[in-house]
Amino acid sequence: MHAWTLISFLFFTGLVALITWRITHRDDLSNTRGYFLAGRSLSFPLIAGSLLMTNLSTEQMVGLNGAAFSDGLSVMAWEVVAVVALVLLALFFLPRFLRSGIATVPQLLQERFGPTTQLICNVIFLVAYAVILLPIILYSGAVGLQGMLDLPVLTGIESSTTLLWLTVWGVGIIGAIYALFGGLRTVAVSDTINAIGLLVGGFLIVYLGLNAAGDGNGIAAGWQAIQQAQPERLNSLGRPDQQVPWPTLFTGVFLINLFYWSTNQQIIQRTFAARSLSEGQKGVLLTGFLKLLGPLYLVLPGIIAYQLYADEGIAGDQAYGYLVFHLLPPWLTGFFAAVMVGAILSSFNSALNSTTTLFSLGIYKGIFKKEASEQQVVNAGKTFGWVMAVAAMVIAPLLAGQDSLFDYLQTMNAIYFIPILAVVIVGLLTKRVPESAAIFGLVGGIVLIAAGYFVPPFNGILEITNQYHFVAGVFVVLVLGMLLIGKIAPRREAWVHEDVKAVDLTPWKGAVPVAIVLLILVFAIYFAFAG
């Protein structure tokens, strides 16, 4: 059994690597445009595939299904509300980003506010990616693979700690090779190939799981059995005692989604590489339709796992790997594990590529060596990328023991998501708010949220309000504070958002109609499952 699993795993992993190499091996990676922005050549299928796969790593497959195992359908908020954020990215943010011709979000802040804001934002991103994002991707990937491949039996390693470290380092090294030797286009192509496999495998798990829940009588029987056994867990509106209470959909949950899809360097870097605004909008809105399917393979399997295995004592974050291992035949288990490795690599190498972009263009060339050649900038990025990869591989195993991996991820992300989002929005919507206001927003926001999370007596606020309401309150304080500073001490001259002619900014004619359809579908899904 394990031999077939391992053979199919190695075959499919190698196949993706071979196809990716065949497509991208002639790319010019000697300059920053080619390495960091894929030569601004991405079409909408590659943008959508890369956006989807960058998002769909194991912190989603393992973490969100684990949250569904614990709380049920209400955690679908992280998928469905994301569609609203994608609509705003397509219609509001992306035209402005492409007008500036930027490669990083901090570059936009430098253009709008000044070099100090750019430096602070760069440092925030780099620290957050090193300490939060990259380690969580590796840790969740290792946990998922251990369950799917039954690695303790396959390897004969009995120590869970040793196995965790070895799995993290194996995945981390492969991901670093992809990201640091291939550039953004390699990431985008491998993402798109893996996206197809992940969707096929994800829906196959749902089919087999529902069939098992229905005692082999088909998916309709399985769904009916779940409805009868867990009616209270199929409510789209979360209760106050759950991870996503329904009022938070309009406060912190919405704002975290908005940052993630519109301002998070790891995600939107592939939209910066769009060959035109029209292609970028098509790719973003196609991603929106794919995200509407997200609850089927990112939430429903967790509910199915609860139906089948709730009495077997497994933890939430073990549920998805346990489900895959018990439902799929050995050769398909290997295929799906290979796709999952692709998902892990996708998020890891996307974050790593974004990290090298931030460091190379924002800090190395911006501060340390302003006269650096294109090749020197690329080489500096690769070196720094290896440093970040090693740091992430060291930190990742230390995350073991979290009750809910996905809840932990969103909690930690809010520390830097909210301040950066506030500064970007104020920057784009105003003309005279000065750099001092942006510095207040970035530094003050992190201090306020960190104090509310960790520092007594300030953390007592979380005893009287939900954490997502709290971070939304901080967002409002930051925006009002920046606007007040803009009134008291405005810029001498109004900021002019110039078009640098990086790409064609003609919008897609179908963008607004498609966006309206997406928003209607979001409300319809919530209404259909509101209990």
Coordinates of C-alpha atoms in Angstrom, one line a residue:
M1 CA 0.0 0.0 0.0
H2 CA 2.6 2.5 1.0
A3 CA 4.8 1.7 -2.0
W4 CA 2.0 2.7 -4.4
T5 CA 1.3 5.8 -2.4
L6 CA 5.0 6.8 -2.5
I7 CA 5.4 6.0 -6.2
S8 CA 2.4 8.0 -7.3
F9 CA 3.4 10.9 -5.0
L10 CA 6.9 11.0 -6.6
F11 CA 5.5 10.6 -10.1
F12 CA 3.0 13.4 -9.9
T13 CA 5.4 15.8 -8.1
G14 CA 8.1 15.1 -10.7
L15 CA 5.6 15.6 -13.6
V16 CA 4.6 19.1 -12.4
A17 CA 8.3 20.1 -12.0
L18 CA 9.1 18.8 -15.6
I19 CA 6.1 20.6 -17.2
T20 CA 6.9 23.8 -15.4
W21 CA 10.6 23.6 -16.5
R22 CA 9.7 22.9 -20.1
I23 CA 7.4 26.0 -20.2
T24 CA 9.7 28.4 -18.3
H25 CA 13.3 27.4 -18.8
R26 CA 14.0 30.0 -21.5
D27 CA 12.7 32.9 -19.4
D28 CA 15.0 35.8 -18.9
L29 CA 15.5 36.1 -15.1
S30 CA 18.5 38.4 -15.2
N31 CA 16.5 41.5 -14.6
T32 CA 14.0 42.6 -11.9
R33 CA 11.1 42.9 -14.4
G34 CA 11.6 39.3 -15.6
Y35 CA 12.3 37.8 -12.1
F36 CA 9.9 39.6 -9.9
L37 CA 7.1 40.5 -12.4
A38 CA 7.2 37.7 -15.0
G39 CA 8.0 40.4 -17.6
R40 CA 4.5 41.8 -17.0
S41 CA 3.2 39.0 -19.3
L42 CA 0.6 37.1 -17.2
S43 CA -2.7 36.4 -18.9
F44 CA -6.0 35.9 -16.9
P45 CA -5.9 32.1 -16.6
L46 CA -2.4 32.2 -15.1
I47 CA -3.4 35.1 -12.8
A48 CA -6.5 33.2 -11.6
G49 CA -4.6 29.9 -11.2
S50 CA -1.8 31.5 -9.3
L51 CA -4.1 33.6 -7.1
L52 CA -6.1 30.4 -6.3
M53 CA -3.1 28.2 -5.5
T54 CA -1.2 30.9 -3.6
N55 CA -4.3 31.0 -1.3
L56 CA -5.0 27.3 -1.3
S57 CA -2.2 26.0 0.7
T58 CA -2.5 23.6 3.6
E59 CA -3.3 26.4 6.1
Q60 CA -6.5 26.5 4.1
M61 CA -7.0 22.8 3.3
V62 CA -5.9 21.6 6.7
G63 CA -6.7 24.7 8.8
L64 CA -10.1 25.7 7.4
N65 CA -11.4 22.2 7.3
G66 CA -10.1 21.8 10.8
A67 CA -12.1 24.9 11.8
A68 CA -15.2 23.4 10.0
F69 CA -14.6 20.1 12.0
S70 CA -14.9 22.2 15.2
D71 CA -17.5 24.8 14.2
G72 CA -19.3 23.7 11.1
L73 CA -20.4 25.7 8.1
S74 CA -20.0 29.2 9.6
V75 CA -16.3 29.3 8.9
M76 CA -17.1 29.5 5.2
A77 CA -17.0 33.2 5.8
W78 CA -13.2 33.2 5.0
E79 CA -14.1 31.9 1.5
V80 CA -17.4 33.6 0.6
V81 CA -16.6 37.1 2.0
A82 CA -13.3 36.9 0.1
V83 CA -15.4 37.3 -3.1
V84 CA -16.4 40.8 -2.0
A85 CA -12.8 41.7 -1.5
L86 CA -11.9 40.3 -4.9
V87 CA -14.6 42.5 -6.5
L88 CA -13.1 45.5 -4.8
L89 CA -9.6 44.5 -6.0
A90 CA -10.8 44.3 -9.6
L91 CA -12.8 47.5 -9.7
F92 CA -10.9 49.8 -7.2
F93 CA -7.5 48.7 -6.2
L94 CA -6.0 47.1 -9.3
P95 CA -6.5 50.0 -11.7
R96 CA -4.7 52.2 -9.2
F97 CA -1.9 49.7 -8.6
L98 CA -1.2 49.2 -12.4
R99 CA -1.3 53.0 -12.9
S100 CA 1.7 53.3 -10.6
G101 CA 3.5 50.4 -12.3
I102 CA 4.6 49.1 -8.9
A103 CA 6.2 45.7 -8.0
T104 CA 5.5 46.0 -4.3
V105 CA 2.9 47.6 -2.0
P106 CA 5.6 49.6 -0.1
Q107 CA 6.6 51.2 -3.5
L108 CA 3.1 52.6 -3.7
L109 CA 3.4 54.0 -0.2
Q110 CA 6.7 55.6 -1.1
E111 CA 5.1 57.2 -4.1
R112 CA 2.2 58.4 -2.1
F113 CA 3.8 59.3 1.3
G114 CA 7.6 59.0 1.2
P115 CA 10.6 56.8 1.8
T116 CA 10.2 56.4 5.6
T117 CA 6.7 54.9 5.1
Q118 CA 8.1 52.6 2.4
L119 CA 10.8 51.3 4.7
I120 CA 8.5 50.7 7.7
C121 CA 6.0 48.8 5.5
N122 CA 8.8 46.7 4.0
V123 CA 10.1 45.8 7.4
I124 CA 6.6 44.9 8.6
F125 CA 6.0 42.6 5.7
L126 CA 9.4 40.9 6.0
V127 CA 9.1 40.3 9.8
A128 CA 5.5 39.1 9.4
Y129 CA 6.3 36.7 6.6
A130 CA 9.4 35.3 8.5
V131 CA 7.6 34.9 11.8
I132 CA 4.0 34.2 10.9
L133 CA 3.2 33.3 7.2
L134 CA 6.1 31.2 6.0
P135 CA 6.3 29.0 9.2
I136 CA 2.6 28.4 9.3
I137 CA 2.6 27.3 5.6
L138 CA 5.4 24.8 6.4
Y139 CA 3.9 23.5 9.6
S140 CA 0.4 23.0 8.3
G141 CA 1.9 21.3 5.2
A142 CA 3.9 18.9 7.4
V143 CA 0.9 18.1 9.5
G144 CA -1.3 17.4 6.4
L145 CA 1.3 15.2 4.7
Q146 CA 1.9 13.2 7.9
G147 CA -1.8 12.3 7.9
M148 CA -2.2 11.7 4.2
L149 CA 0.9 9.6 3.6
D150 CA 0.9 8.0 7.1
L151 CA 4.5 9.1 7.3
P152 CA 5.2 7.4 10.7
V153 CA 4.6 4.0 9.2
L154 CA 6.0 4.9 5.8
T155 CA 9.3 6.2 7.2
G156 CA 9.6 4.1 10.4
I157 CA 10.3 7.2 12.4
E158 CA 8.4 7.0 15.7
S159 CA 9.3 10.4 17.1
S160 CA 6.6 12.9 16.0
T161 CA 9.0 15.8 16.7
T162 CA 11.8 14.3 14.5
L163 CA 9.3 13.6 11.7
L164 CA 7.9 17.1 11.9
W165 CA 11.3 18.7 11.6
L166 CA 12.3 16.4 8.7
T167 CA 9.0 17.0 6.8
V168 CA 9.2 20.8 7.3
W169 CA 12.8 21.0 6.0
G170 CA 12.1 18.7 3.1
V171 CA 9.2 20.8 1.9
G172 CA 11.0 24.1 2.7
I173 CA 14.1 23.3 0.7
I174 CA 12.0 22.2 -2.4
G175 CA 9.9 25.3 -2.2
A176 CA 12.9 27.6 -1.9
I177 CA 14.4 26.0 -5.0
Y178 CA 11.2 26.7 -7.0
A179 CA 10.9 30.3 -5.8
L180 CA 14.6 31.4 -5.8
F181 CA 15.8 29.8 -9.1
G182 CA 12.6 30.2 -11.1
G183 CA 11.2 33.6 -10.5
L184 CA 7.5 34.7 -10.5
R185 CA 6.5 33.1 -13.9
T186 CA 7.8 29.7 -12.7
V187 CA 5.6 30.1 -9.6
A188 CA 2.6 31.1 -11.6
V189 CA 2.9 28.2 -14.1
S190 CA 3.4 25.5 -11.4
D191 CA 0.5 27.1 -9.5
T192 CA -1.8 26.8 -12.4
I193 CA -0.9 23.1 -13.0
N194 CA -1.4 22.3 -9.4
A195 CA -4.7 24.2 -9.2
I196 CA -6.2 21.8 -11.7
G197 CA -5.1 18.8 -9.7
L198 CA -6.1 20.3 -6.4
L199 CA -9.7 21.1 -7.6
V200 CA -10.0 17.6 -9.1
G201 CA -8.7 16.0 -5.9
G202 CA -10.7 18.3 -3.6
F203 CA -14.0 17.5 -5.3
L204 CA -13.1 13.8 -5.3
I205 CA -12.6 13.8 -1.6
V206 CA -16.1 15.5 -1.2
Y207 CA -17.7 12.9 -3.4
L208 CA -16.1 9.9 -1.6
G209 CA -16.8 11.5 1.8
L210 CA -20.5 12.1 1.1
N211 CA -20.8 8.6 -0.3
A212 CA -19.2 7.2 2.9
A213 CA -21.5 9.3 5.1
G214 CA -24.4 7.8 3.2
D215 CA -23.2 4.2 3.7
G216 CA -22.3 3.8 0.0
N217 CA -25.8 5.0 -1.2
G218 CA -24.5 8.0 -3.0
I219 CA -23.8 11.7 -2.3
A220 CA -27.4 12.7 -1.8
A221 CA -27.8 10.1 0.9
G222 CA -24.6 11.3 2.5
W223 CA -25.8 14.9 2.5
Q224 CA -29.1 13.9 3.9
A225 CA -27.4 11.9 6.7
I226 CA -25.3 15.0 7.6
Q227 CA -28.3 17.3 7.6
Q228 CA -30.1 14.9 10.0
A229 CA -27.2 14.4 12.3
Q230 CA -25.7 17.9 12.4
P231 CA -28.5 20.5 11.6
E232 CA -27.0 23.0 14.0
R233 CA -23.6 22.8 12.3
L234 CA -25.0 23.7 8.8
N235 CA -25.8 27.3 9.6
S236 CA -23.9 29.9 7.6
L237 CA -24.3 32.4 10.5
G238 CA -21.9 31.7 13.3
R239 CA -22.9 31.8 17.0
P240 CA -21.2 34.0 19.5
D241 CA -19.2 31.0 20.9
Q242 CA -17.8 30.1 17.5
Q243 CA -14.7 31.3 15.7
V244 CA -16.6 33.5 13.3
P245 CA -19.8 35.0 14.9
W246 CA -22.0 36.4 12.1
P247 CA -21.7 40.1 13.1
T248 CA -17.9 39.9 12.5
L249 CA -18.7 39.4 8.8
F250 CA -19.2 43.2 8.6
T251 CA -16.2 44.2 10.8
G252 CA -12.9 42.4 11.2
V253 CA -13.6 39.4 9.0
F254 CA -14.4 41.7 6.1
L255 CA -11.3 43.9 6.7
I256 CA -8.9 41.0 7.0
N257 CA -10.3 39.5 3.8
L258 CA -10.0 42.9 2.1
F259 CA -6.3 43.3 3.1
Y260 CA -5.5 39.7 2.1
W261 CA -6.9 40.0 -1.4
S262 CA -6.2 43.6 -2.2
T263 CA -3.0 44.7 -0.3
N264 CA -1.1 41.5 0.7
Q265 CA 2.1 41.4 -1.3
Q266 CA 2.1 37.6 -1.4
I267 CA -1.2 37.6 -3.2
I268 CA -1.4 40.6 -5.4
Q269 CA 2.1 40.4 -6.8
R270 CA 0.8 38.2 -9.6
T271 CA -1.8 40.9 -10.5
F272 CA 1.0 43.5 -10.7
A273 CA 2.4 41.2 -13.5
A274 CA -0.8 41.3 -15.6
R275 CA -0.1 42.3 -19.2
S276 CA -3.1 44.7 -19.1
L277 CA -5.7 45.9 -16.7
S278 CA -8.3 44.0 -18.7
E279 CA -6.4 40.7 -18.2
G280 CA -5.9 41.5 -14.5
Q281 CA -9.6 42.1 -13.9
K282 CA -10.6 38.9 -15.8
G283 CA -8.1 36.9 -13.7
V284 CA -9.3 38.4 -10.4
L285 CA -13.0 38.0 -11.1
L286 CA -12.5 34.4 -12.3
T287 CA -10.8 33.8 -9.0
G288 CA -14.0 35.2 -7.4
F289 CA -16.1 32.5 -9.1
L290 CA -13.6 29.8 -8.0
K291 CA -13.7 31.1 -4.4
L292 CA -17.5 30.6 -4.4
L293 CA -16.8 26.9 -4.8
G294 CA -14.4 27.0 -1.9
P295 CA -16.8 25.9 0.8
L296 CA -17.3 22.6 -1.1
Y297 CA -13.7 21.5 -0.7
L298 CA -12.4 23.7 2.1
V299 CA -15.3 23.5 4.6
L300 CA -17.6 20.5 3.7
P301 CA -14.8 17.9 4.1
G302 CA -14.3 19.1 7.7
I303 CA -18.0 18.6 8.3
I304 CA -17.9 15.1 6.6
A305 CA -14.9 14.2 8.8
Y306 CA -16.9 15.2 11.9
Q307 CA -19.7 12.9 10.7
L308 CA -17.4 10.0 10.1
Y309 CA -14.7 10.3 12.8
A310 CA -15.9 12.6 15.6
D311 CA -15.8 9.7 18.1
E312 CA -12.2 8.7 17.2
G313 CA -10.6 11.5 19.2
I314 CA -8.8 13.3 16.4
A315 CA -8.1 17.0 16.6
G316 CA -9.5 19.5 14.2
D317 CA -6.3 20.1 12.3
Q318 CA -5.8 16.4 11.9
A319 CA -9.3 15.9 10.3
Y320 CA -8.5 16.6 6.7
G321 CA -5.4 14.4 6.4
Y322 CA -7.2 11.6 8.3
L323 CA -10.1 11.9 5.9
V324 CA -7.9 11.7 2.8
F325 CA -5.9 8.8 4.1
H326 CA -9.0 6.7 4.9
L327 CA -11.1 7.5 1.8
L328 CA -8.6 7.3 -1.1
P329 CA -7.0 4.2 -2.5
P330 CA -3.2 4.2 -2.2
W331 CA -2.3 5.4 -5.7
L332 CA -4.8 8.2 -5.4
T333 CA -3.5 9.1 -2.0
G334 CA -0.1 9.6 -3.5
F335 CA -1.5 11.8 -6.3
F336 CA -3.5 13.9 -3.8
A337 CA -0.5 14.2 -1.5
A338 CA 1.6 15.4 -4.5
V339 CA -1.1 18.0 -5.3
M340 CA -1.1 19.1 -1.7
V341 CA 2.7 19.4 -1.8
G342 CA 2.1 21.6 -4.9
A343 CA -0.3 23.7 -2.8
I344 CA 2.3 24.0 0.0
L345 CA 5.0 24.9 -2.4
S346 CA 2.7 27.4 -4.1
S347 CA 2.0 29.4 -1.0
F348 CA 5.6 29.0 0.3
N349 CA 7.3 29.9 -2.9
S350 CA 4.9 32.8 -3.6
A351 CA 5.5 34.2 -0.1
L352 CA 9.2 33.7 -0.6
N353 CA 9.2 35.3 -4.0
S354 CA 7.3 38.3 -2.5
T355 CA 9.8 38.4 0.3
T356 CA 12.8 38.6 -2.1
T357 CA 10.9 41.3 -4.1
L358 CA 10.3 43.4 -1.0
F359 CA 13.9 43.1 0.2
S360 CA 15.6 43.5 -3.2
L361 CA 13.7 46.5 -4.5
G362 CA 12.7 48.2 -1.2
I363 CA 15.7 47.7 1.1
Y364 CA 18.8 46.5 -0.9
K365 CA 18.4 48.8 -3.9
G366 CA 16.4 51.5 -2.0
I367 CA 18.9 51.8 1.0
F368 CA 22.0 49.7 0.9
K369 CA 23.1 49.9 -2.8
K370 CA 21.1 52.4 -4.8
E371 CA 23.4 52.0 -7.8
A372 CA 23.1 48.2 -7.9
S373 CA 22.7 46.6 -11.3
E374 CA 19.7 44.5 -12.3
Q375 CA 21.6 41.3 -11.8
Q376 CA 23.0 42.4 -8.4
V377 CA 19.4 43.1 -7.2
V378 CA 18.2 39.7 -8.4
N379 CA 21.2 38.0 -6.7
A380 CA 20.7 39.9 -3.5
G381 CA 17.1 38.8 -3.5
K382 CA 18.0 35.1 -3.9
T383 CA 20.5 35.2 -1.0
F384 CA 18.0 36.9 1.3
G385 CA 15.4 34.4 0.2
W386 CA 17.5 31.5 1.5
V387 CA 18.0 33.3 4.8
M388 CA 14.2 33.7 5.1
A389 CA 13.6 30.1 4.1
V390 CA 16.0 28.8 6.7
A391 CA 14.4 31.0 9.4
A392 CA 10.9 29.8 8.5
M393 CA 12.1 26.1 8.6
V394 CA 13.5 26.7 12.1
I395 CA 10.4 28.4 13.4
A396 CA 7.7 26.2 11.8
P397 CA 8.0 23.1 14.1
L398 CA 7.7 25.4 17.2
L399 CA 4.1 26.1 16.2
A400 CA 3.0 22.6 17.3
G401 CA 0.2 22.6 19.9
Q402 CA -2.1 25.4 18.5
D403 CA -5.8 24.6 19.2
S404 CA -6.9 26.0 15.8
L405 CA -4.3 26.6 13.2
F406 CA -6.6 28.7 11.0
D407 CA -7.9 30.9 13.9
Y408 CA -4.3 31.4 15.1
L409 CA -3.3 32.5 11.6
Q410 CA -6.1 35.1 11.3
T411 CA -5.4 36.4 14.8
M412 CA -1.7 37.0 14.1
N413 CA -2.3 38.3 10.6
A414 CA -4.6 41.1 11.9
I415 CA -1.6 42.7 13.7
Y416 CA -0.1 43.9 10.4
F417 CA -3.1 43.5 8.0
I418 CA -5.2 46.2 9.6
P419 CA -2.6 49.0 9.8
I420 CA -1.3 48.5 6.3
L421 CA -4.8 48.4 4.9
A422 CA -5.8 51.6 6.7
V423 CA -2.7 53.4 5.3
V424 CA -3.3 52.2 1.7
I425 CA -6.9 53.1 1.7
V426 CA -6.3 56.6 3.2
G427 CA -3.4 57.1 0.7
L428 CA -5.5 56.2 -2.3
L429 CA -8.6 58.2 -1.3
T430 CA -6.9 61.4 -0.1
K431 CA -4.5 63.9 -1.7
R432 CA -3.1 65.9 1.2
V433 CA -2.7 63.4 4.2
P434 CA 1.1 63.6 5.0
E435 CA 3.7 61.0 5.6
S436 CA 3.5 61.6 9.4
A437 CA -0.1 60.3 9.3
A438 CA 1.0 57.1 7.5
I439 CA 3.8 56.5 10.0
F440 CA 1.2 56.9 12.8
G441 CA -1.1 54.4 11.0
L442 CA 1.6 51.7 10.6
V443 CA 3.4 52.0 13.9
G444 CA 0.4 53.0 16.0
G445 CA -1.8 50.2 14.5
I446 CA 0.7 47.5 15.3
V447 CA 1.2 48.8 18.8
L448 CA -2.6 49.0 19.5
I449 CA -3.5 45.6 18.2
A450 CA -0.5 43.9 19.9
A451 CA -1.3 45.5 23.2
G452 CA -4.9 44.4 22.9
Y453 CA -3.8 40.9 22.2
F454 CA -0.9 40.4 24.6
V455 CA -0.3 43.2 27.1
P456 CA -2.2 43.4 30.4
P457 CA -4.5 45.2 31.3
F458 CA -5.1 46.2 27.6
N459 CA -5.9 42.6 26.6
G460 CA -8.9 42.7 28.9
I461 CA -10.8 44.3 26.0
L462 CA -11.0 40.9 24.3
E463 CA -13.1 39.7 27.3
I464 CA -15.8 42.3 26.5
T465 CA -15.7 42.2 22.7
N466 CA -14.8 39.8 19.9
Q467 CA -11.2 40.0 18.5
Y468 CA -12.5 40.9 15.0
H469 CA -14.7 43.7 16.4
F470 CA -11.6 44.9 18.2
V471 CA -9.4 45.1 15.2
A472 CA -12.1 46.8 13.2
G473 CA -12.3 49.4 16.0
V474 CA -8.6 49.9 15.7
F475 CA -9.0 50.3 11.9
V476 CA -11.5 53.1 12.5
V477 CA -9.3 54.8 15.0
L478 CA -6.3 54.7 12.6
V479 CA -8.3 56.1 9.6
L480 CA -9.8 58.9 11.8
G481 CA -6.3 59.7 13.3
M482 CA -4.7 59.9 9.8
L483 CA -7.5 62.2 8.5
L484 CA -7.2 64.4 11.6
I485 CA -3.4 64.7 11.1
G486 CA -4.1 65.6 7.4
K487 CA -6.4 68.4 8.5
I488 CA -3.9 69.7 11.1
A489 CA -0.7 69.4 9.1
P490 CA -1.5 68.6 5.4
R491 CA 1.0 68.1 2.6
R492 CA 2.0 71.3 1.0
E493 CA 1.1 70.0 -2.5
A494 CA -1.7 67.6 -3.3
W495 CA -0.6 64.2 -4.4
V496 CA -1.0 63.5 -8.1
H497 CA -1.4 59.8 -9.1
E498 CA 0.5 59.7 -12.4
D499 CA 0.1 56.9 -15.0
V500 CA 3.6 55.5 -15.7
K501 CA 2.3 53.7 -18.8
A502 CA 3.5 50.3 -17.5
V503 CA 0.5 48.5 -19.1
D504 CA -2.7 49.3 -21.0
L505 CA -5.2 50.6 -18.5
T506 CA -8.3 50.0 -20.6
P507 CA -10.8 48.2 -18.2
W508 CA -12.6 45.0 -19.2
K509 CA -16.1 45.8 -20.4
G510 CA -17.5 42.8 -18.5
A511 CA -15.9 43.7 -15.2
V512 CA -18.9 45.5 -13.6
P513 CA -21.6 43.1 -14.7
V514 CA -19.6 40.1 -13.6
A515 CA -18.9 41.8 -10.2
I516 CA -22.6 42.4 -9.7
V517 CA -23.3 38.7 -10.4
L518 CA -20.6 37.7 -7.9
L519 CA -22.1 39.9 -5.1
I520 CA -25.6 38.5 -5.8
L521 CA -24.2 34.9 -5.5
V522 CA -22.5 35.8 -2.2
F523 CA -25.8 37.0 -0.6
A524 CA -27.7 34.0 -2.1
I525 CA -25.3 31.5 -0.6
Y526 CA -25.6 33.1 2.9
F527 CA -29.3 33.3 2.6
A528 CA -29.7 29.7 1.5
F529 CA -27.9 28.4 4.6
A530 CA -28.9 31.0 7.2
G531 CA -30.6 29.1 10.1

